[in-house]
Amino acid sequence: MLDVTRLRVLLAVARTGSLTAAARELHYAQPSVSHHLARLEAETGAKLIQRAGRGIRLTEAGKLLAERASDIVGRLDAAAEELAAHVGLQSGRVRLSAFPSALGTFVPEAAALLRRAHPRLRLELTETEPPEALRLLRAGRTDVAVMFRYDDTAPEDPGIQMIHLWDDPSYLITPGDARGDPPAAEEAELTAYTEASWIAGCDRCRSHLLDMCDKAGFEPRISFTSDDIVAVQALVAAGIGITVLPGLALRAHRHPAVTARRIPGSTRHVYAAVYGRPPHPPATEALLTALRKSL
């Protein structure tokens, strides 16, 4: 059976790239770090590190074990915190990862609700796009991941529970003086923009844009890429290109010189993702309750 302490040593070496730095991070003597690595290699029967100039680097076997060790150690640390939190919600922390437009709209309200209900519970927020949020969730570095997916997005890991929060329609964003009005009621036809320059967002949004345009019978000419909804709308307002944005992004920021029209059949689904099945720790359940009430 693999020793957890030695896995922590391997992770420290992977992060720092040297035995000396790993020893400093762990508050160990360097010979102790070398001993733990040697014992780990003996336990696994694989060479895990090799010299690289003045430092060291992980072998392919070392990289594989370090990747798995990150998840294992993260889950163990999360389990220890959950056990400590089970005595109640009088103290402790809960960690939330969320994508930018969620942080700019309903997450602050959820944070306020959580604080009012449990004033001594500390909430930690991290801005992440869905793929990274899921990695943090699997590794035990976040407790709840607010994320989105489209109908054509690949399924998530079976160990992840997806709690539906919101269906977020997509809008075609084109130049036009809307003077801050809400999105127009008429629907947009993508086929009218086959020759336009397009602005794409994150990988998941870009993939959805390509899929929508493919169904409309053309491949978009993507001239710019940005995840910044303020910059994207400014580019559209200046006539540089057009884009597709979800409703939450428009709630977070709406440029007065763009027009937004609903794209029929295009909706992203917003979820609160947690690791494993209920019952969840009390702090996690309290956060999920606040998220539901904030919408």
Short mmCIF file of C-alpha atoms in Angstrom, two decimals:
data_model
loop_
_atom_site.label_atom_id
_atom_site.label_comp_id
_atom_site.label_asym_id
_atom_site.label_seq_id
_atom_site.Cartn_x
_atom_site.Cartn_y
_atom_site.Cartn_z
CA MET A 1 0.00 0.00 0.00
CA LEU A 2 1.32 3.43 -0.91
CA ASP A 3 2.30 5.71 1.96
CA VAL A 4 0.47 9.06 1.93
CA THR A 5 3.42 10.94 3.43
CA ARG A 6 5.64 9.76 0.59
CA LEU A 7 3.01 10.80 -1.94
CA ARG A 8 3.07 14.29 -0.41
CA VAL A 9 6.86 14.31 -0.80
CA LEU A 10 6.53 13.33 -4.48
CA LEU A 11 4.02 16.13 -5.03
CA ALA A 12 6.34 18.66 -3.39
CA VAL A 13 9.22 17.54 -5.64
CA ALA A 14 6.94 17.79 -8.69
CA ARG A 15 5.91 21.34 -7.72
CA THR A 16 9.37 22.64 -6.86
CA GLY A 17 11.67 20.70 -9.20
CA SER A 18 14.36 20.04 -6.59
CA LEU A 19 14.97 18.04 -3.44
CA THR A 20 16.20 21.11 -1.58
CA ALA A 21 13.13 23.20 -2.39
CA ALA A 22 10.80 20.29 -1.58
CA ALA A 23 12.53 19.82 1.79
CA ARG A 24 12.17 23.54 2.51
CA GLU A 25 8.45 23.49 1.60
CA LEU A 26 7.76 20.43 3.76
CA HIS A 27 10.06 21.52 6.61
CA TYR A 28 12.05 18.29 6.22
CA ALA A 29 15.77 17.68 6.07
CA GLN A 30 16.90 16.93 2.51
CA PRO A 31 18.09 13.38 3.37
CA SER A 32 14.59 12.68 4.66
CA VAL A 33 13.09 13.72 1.30
CA SER A 34 15.59 11.47 -0.52
CA HIS A 35 14.70 8.60 1.82
CA HIS A 36 10.97 8.96 1.24
CA LEU A 37 11.45 9.01 -2.54
CA ALA A 38 13.70 5.95 -2.42
CA ARG A 39 11.12 4.09 -0.35
CA LEU A 40 8.35 5.14 -2.72
CA GLU A 41 10.34 3.82 -5.69
CA ALA A 42 10.85 0.55 -3.79
CA GLU A 43 7.12 0.32 -3.03
CA THR A 44 6.09 0.95 -6.63
CA GLY A 45 8.95 -0.85 -8.37
CA ALA A 46 9.32 2.12 -10.73
CA LYS A 47 11.92 4.83 -11.19
CA LEU A 48 10.09 8.05 -10.37
CA ILE A 49 12.75 10.80 -10.65
CA GLN A 50 15.87 11.46 -12.69
CA ARG A 51 18.60 14.07 -12.66
CA ALA A 52 18.21 17.07 -15.00
CA GLY A 53 21.20 19.41 -14.79
CA ARG A 54 21.32 20.81 -11.25
CA GLY A 55 17.74 19.81 -10.55
CA ILE A 56 15.59 16.75 -10.99
CA ARG A 57 12.53 15.91 -12.98
CA LEU A 58 9.88 13.26 -12.84
CA THR A 59 9.96 10.28 -15.17
CA GLU A 60 6.81 9.33 -17.06
CA ALA A 61 5.98 6.91 -14.23
CA GLY A 62 6.64 9.69 -11.72
CA LYS A 63 4.34 12.08 -13.58
CA LEU A 64 1.57 9.48 -13.69
CA LEU A 65 1.86 8.77 -9.96
CA ALA A 66 2.04 12.49 -9.12
CA GLU A 67 -1.15 13.16 -11.09
CA ARG A 68 -2.98 10.42 -9.21
CA ALA A 69 -1.39 11.48 -5.91
CA SER A 70 -2.75 15.01 -6.36
CA ASP A 71 -6.30 13.66 -6.46
CA ILE A 72 -5.69 11.20 -3.60
CA VAL A 73 -4.08 13.71 -1.24
CA GLY A 74 -6.64 16.37 -2.14
CA ARG A 75 -9.53 14.03 -1.36
CA LEU A 76 -7.94 12.99 1.95
CA ASP A 77 -7.45 16.63 2.97
CA ALA A 78 -11.02 17.42 1.97
CA ALA A 79 -12.30 14.43 3.97
CA ALA A 80 -10.42 15.64 7.05
CA GLU A 81 -11.98 19.10 6.70
CA GLU A 82 -15.45 17.64 6.13
CA LEU A 83 -15.14 15.48 9.24
CA ALA A 84 -14.10 18.50 11.26
CA ALA A 85 -17.02 20.47 9.84
CA HIS A 86 -19.54 17.78 10.78
CA VAL A 87 -19.65 19.05 14.34
CA GLY A 88 -21.67 21.95 12.96
CA LEU A 89 -21.51 25.18 11.02
CA GLN A 90 -20.19 27.35 13.81
CA SER A 91 -16.76 27.57 12.23
CA GLY A 92 -14.73 26.34 9.29
CA ARG A 93 -14.75 27.13 5.60
CA VAL A 94 -16.42 26.17 2.36
CA ARG A 95 -14.82 26.71 -1.05
CA LEU A 96 -16.61 27.72 -4.24
CA SER A 97 -15.25 27.87 -7.78
CA ALA A 98 -17.29 29.67 -10.43
CA PHE A 99 -16.98 31.06 -13.94
CA PRO A 100 -16.74 34.86 -14.38
CA SER A 101 -20.31 35.76 -15.32
CA ALA A 102 -21.65 33.70 -12.40
CA LEU A 103 -19.33 35.61 -10.08
CA GLY A 104 -20.63 38.82 -11.62
CA THR A 105 -24.32 38.01 -11.14
CA PHE A 106 -25.86 35.52 -8.69
CA VAL A 107 -22.83 34.27 -6.71
CA PRO A 108 -22.45 37.50 -4.65
CA GLU A 109 -26.10 37.20 -3.59
CA ALA A 110 -25.47 33.57 -2.61
CA ALA A 111 -22.43 34.65 -0.61
CA ALA A 112 -24.52 37.26 1.23
CA LEU A 113 -27.25 34.72 1.98
CA LEU A 114 -24.68 32.26 3.30
CA ARG A 115 -23.09 34.90 5.53
CA ARG A 116 -26.45 35.91 7.00
CA ALA A 117 -27.38 32.30 7.73
CA HIS A 118 -23.96 31.18 8.99
CA PRO A 119 -21.87 34.25 9.92
CA ARG A 120 -18.92 32.22 11.24
CA LEU A 121 -18.59 30.04 8.16
CA ARG A 122 -15.82 31.35 5.90
CA LEU A 123 -16.47 31.29 2.14
CA GLU A 124 -13.51 31.15 -0.25
CA LEU A 125 -14.15 32.08 -3.91
CA THR A 126 -12.07 31.15 -6.96
CA GLU A 127 -12.72 32.25 -10.54
CA THR A 128 -12.31 29.30 -12.91
CA GLU A 129 -13.73 28.05 -16.18
CA PRO A 130 -15.51 24.65 -15.99
CA PRO A 131 -12.60 22.31 -16.94
CA GLU A 132 -10.32 23.73 -14.25
CA ALA A 133 -13.19 23.86 -11.73
CA LEU A 134 -13.77 20.13 -12.27
CA ARG A 135 -10.06 19.41 -11.77
CA LEU A 136 -10.17 21.34 -8.49
CA LEU A 137 -13.29 19.41 -7.46
CA ARG A 138 -11.75 16.01 -8.21
CA ALA A 139 -8.57 16.96 -6.33
CA GLY A 140 -10.52 18.12 -3.27
CA ARG A 141 -9.40 21.74 -3.65
CA THR A 142 -12.92 23.10 -3.94
CA ASP A 143 -16.21 21.98 -2.42
CA VAL A 144 -18.69 23.29 -5.00
CA ALA A 145 -18.02 24.18 -8.64
CA VAL A 146 -20.52 26.44 -10.38
CA MET A 147 -20.08 25.53 -14.04
CA PHE A 148 -21.92 25.40 -17.33
CA ARG A 149 -22.29 22.92 -20.13
CA TYR A 150 -24.08 22.78 -23.47
CA ASP A 151 -26.12 19.94 -24.88
CA ASP A 152 -23.12 19.01 -27.05
CA THR A 153 -20.58 19.12 -24.19
CA ALA A 154 -18.96 15.79 -23.33
CA PRO A 155 -20.37 14.14 -20.16
CA GLU A 156 -18.68 14.84 -16.87
CA ASP A 157 -17.03 12.21 -14.66
CA PRO A 158 -19.53 9.73 -13.12
CA GLY A 159 -18.25 10.63 -9.63
CA ILE A 160 -19.42 14.24 -10.07
CA GLN A 161 -22.99 15.12 -9.05
CA MET A 162 -24.50 17.87 -11.19
CA ILE A 163 -27.22 19.96 -9.50
CA HIS A 164 -29.12 22.04 -12.05
CA LEU A 165 -29.42 25.73 -11.22
CA TRP A 166 -30.31 27.69 -14.34
CA ASP A 167 -30.90 27.50 -18.10
CA ASP A 168 -29.06 30.37 -19.72
CA PRO A 169 -30.10 31.34 -23.28
CA SER A 170 -27.54 32.48 -25.87
CA TYR A 171 -27.65 35.80 -27.72
CA LEU A 172 -26.10 37.03 -30.94
CA ILE A 173 -24.25 40.28 -30.19
CA THR A 174 -23.95 42.73 -33.10
CA PRO A 175 -23.18 46.47 -33.38
CA GLY A 176 -26.18 48.71 -32.75
CA ASP A 177 -27.25 51.39 -30.32
CA ALA A 178 -29.42 49.50 -27.82
CA ARG A 179 -28.94 52.17 -25.11
CA GLY A 180 -28.77 49.49 -22.41
CA ASP A 181 -32.17 48.01 -23.33
CA PRO A 182 -32.82 44.35 -22.47
CA PRO A 183 -32.15 41.77 -25.20
CA ALA A 184 -34.46 42.13 -28.17
CA ALA A 185 -37.42 39.77 -28.42
CA GLU A 186 -36.81 38.88 -32.08
CA GLU A 187 -34.64 35.88 -32.82
CA ALA A 188 -31.34 35.90 -34.68
CA GLU A 189 -30.58 33.89 -37.81
CA LEU A 190 -26.93 32.89 -37.96
CA THR A 191 -27.10 32.31 -41.71
CA ALA A 192 -27.19 36.09 -42.20
CA TYR A 193 -23.64 36.31 -40.84
CA THR A 194 -21.70 33.74 -42.84
CA GLU A 195 -19.18 36.36 -44.02
CA ALA A 196 -18.79 38.16 -40.69
CA SER A 197 -15.72 38.24 -38.47
CA TRP A 198 -16.44 36.36 -35.25
CA ILE A 199 -15.08 36.74 -31.73
CA ALA A 200 -14.78 33.47 -29.80
CA GLY A 201 -14.60 32.90 -26.05
CA CYS A 202 -13.37 30.04 -23.85
CA ASP A 203 -12.76 26.58 -25.31
CA ARG A 204 -16.19 25.28 -24.28
CA CYS A 205 -17.97 28.35 -25.71
CA ARG A 206 -15.85 28.28 -28.88
CA SER A 207 -16.76 24.62 -29.43
CA HIS A 208 -20.45 25.48 -29.06
CA LEU A 209 -20.12 28.39 -31.51
CA LEU A 210 -18.52 26.10 -34.10
CA ASP A 211 -21.28 23.54 -33.59
CA MET A 212 -24.06 26.13 -34.00
CA CYS A 213 -22.53 27.53 -37.16
CA ASP A 214 -21.95 24.04 -38.55
CA LYS A 215 -25.64 23.27 -38.09
CA ALA A 216 -26.40 26.54 -39.90
CA GLY A 217 -24.25 25.37 -42.82
CA PHE A 218 -21.08 27.44 -42.53
CA GLU A 219 -17.78 27.70 -40.72
CA PRO A 220 -17.31 31.00 -38.86
CA ARG A 221 -14.26 33.12 -39.60
CA ILE A 222 -12.90 33.62 -36.08
CA SER A 223 -10.69 36.69 -36.03
CA PHE A 224 -10.40 37.31 -32.28
CA THR A 225 -10.51 35.26 -29.08
CA SER A 226 -11.17 36.65 -25.61
CA ASP A 227 -12.85 35.51 -22.40
CA ASP A 228 -13.32 39.11 -21.26
CA ILE A 229 -16.98 40.01 -21.81
CA VAL A 230 -16.24 43.72 -21.43
CA ALA A 231 -13.53 43.65 -24.11
CA VAL A 232 -15.61 41.43 -26.41
CA GLN A 233 -18.60 43.77 -26.33
CA ALA A 234 -16.34 46.77 -26.89
CA LEU A 235 -14.91 45.09 -29.99
CA VAL A 236 -18.42 44.40 -31.27
CA ALA A 237 -19.51 47.99 -30.57
CA ALA A 238 -16.50 49.21 -32.57
CA GLY A 239 -17.56 47.09 -35.55
CA ILE A 240 -14.58 44.73 -35.28
CA GLY A 241 -16.65 41.56 -35.19
CA ILE A 242 -19.73 39.84 -33.79
CA THR A 243 -20.06 37.24 -31.07
CA VAL A 244 -22.36 35.00 -29.07
CA LEU A 245 -22.84 35.60 -25.35
CA PRO A 246 -25.03 33.93 -22.71
CA GLY A 247 -27.66 35.84 -20.80
CA LEU A 248 -25.66 35.86 -17.56
CA ALA A 249 -22.80 37.62 -19.34
CA LEU A 250 -25.22 40.35 -20.45
CA ARG A 251 -26.54 40.66 -16.89
CA ALA A 252 -22.99 41.09 -15.63
CA HIS A 253 -22.13 43.74 -18.23
CA ARG A 254 -24.08 45.27 -21.11
CA HIS A 255 -22.39 47.67 -23.53
CA PRO A 256 -24.84 50.41 -24.57
CA ALA A 257 -23.80 50.22 -28.24
CA VAL A 258 -24.53 46.56 -28.99
CA THR A 259 -27.70 44.72 -29.92
CA ALA A 260 -28.51 41.31 -28.40
CA ARG A 261 -30.93 38.91 -30.09
CA ARG A 262 -31.88 35.46 -28.84
CA ILE A 263 -30.50 32.49 -30.77
CA PRO A 264 -33.24 29.85 -30.97
CA GLY A 265 -32.30 26.41 -29.68
CA SER A 266 -29.08 27.57 -28.04
CA THR A 267 -29.00 27.33 -24.26
CA ARG A 268 -26.24 26.58 -21.80
CA HIS A 269 -27.09 24.85 -18.56
CA VAL A 270 -25.66 26.10 -15.29
CA TYR A 271 -24.96 23.60 -12.51
CA ALA A 272 -23.52 23.38 -9.04
CA ALA A 273 -21.18 20.40 -9.19
CA VAL A 274 -20.12 18.46 -6.09
CA TYR A 275 -17.98 15.38 -5.64
CA GLY A 276 -19.81 12.20 -4.67
CA ARG A 277 -23.38 11.56 -3.64
CA PRO A 278 -25.36 12.97 -0.70
CA PRO A 279 -25.33 13.40 2.18
CA HIS A 280 -22.84 16.21 1.70
CA PRO A 281 -21.05 17.98 4.56
CA PRO A 282 -23.20 20.61 6.32
CA ALA A 283 -21.13 23.51 4.97
CA THR A 284 -21.51 22.25 1.39
CA GLU A 285 -25.26 21.82 1.81
CA ALA A 286 -25.52 25.35 3.23
CA LEU A 287 -23.71 26.73 0.20
CA LEU A 288 -25.91 24.76 -2.22
CA THR A 289 -29.00 26.12 -0.47
CA ALA A 290 -27.70 29.69 -0.80
CA LEU A 291 -26.97 29.18 -4.51
CA ARG A 292 -30.49 27.92 -5.17
CA LYS A 293 -32.06 30.86 -3.30
CA SER A 294 -29.91 33.42 -5.14
CA LEU A 295 -31.45 32.70 -8.56
#
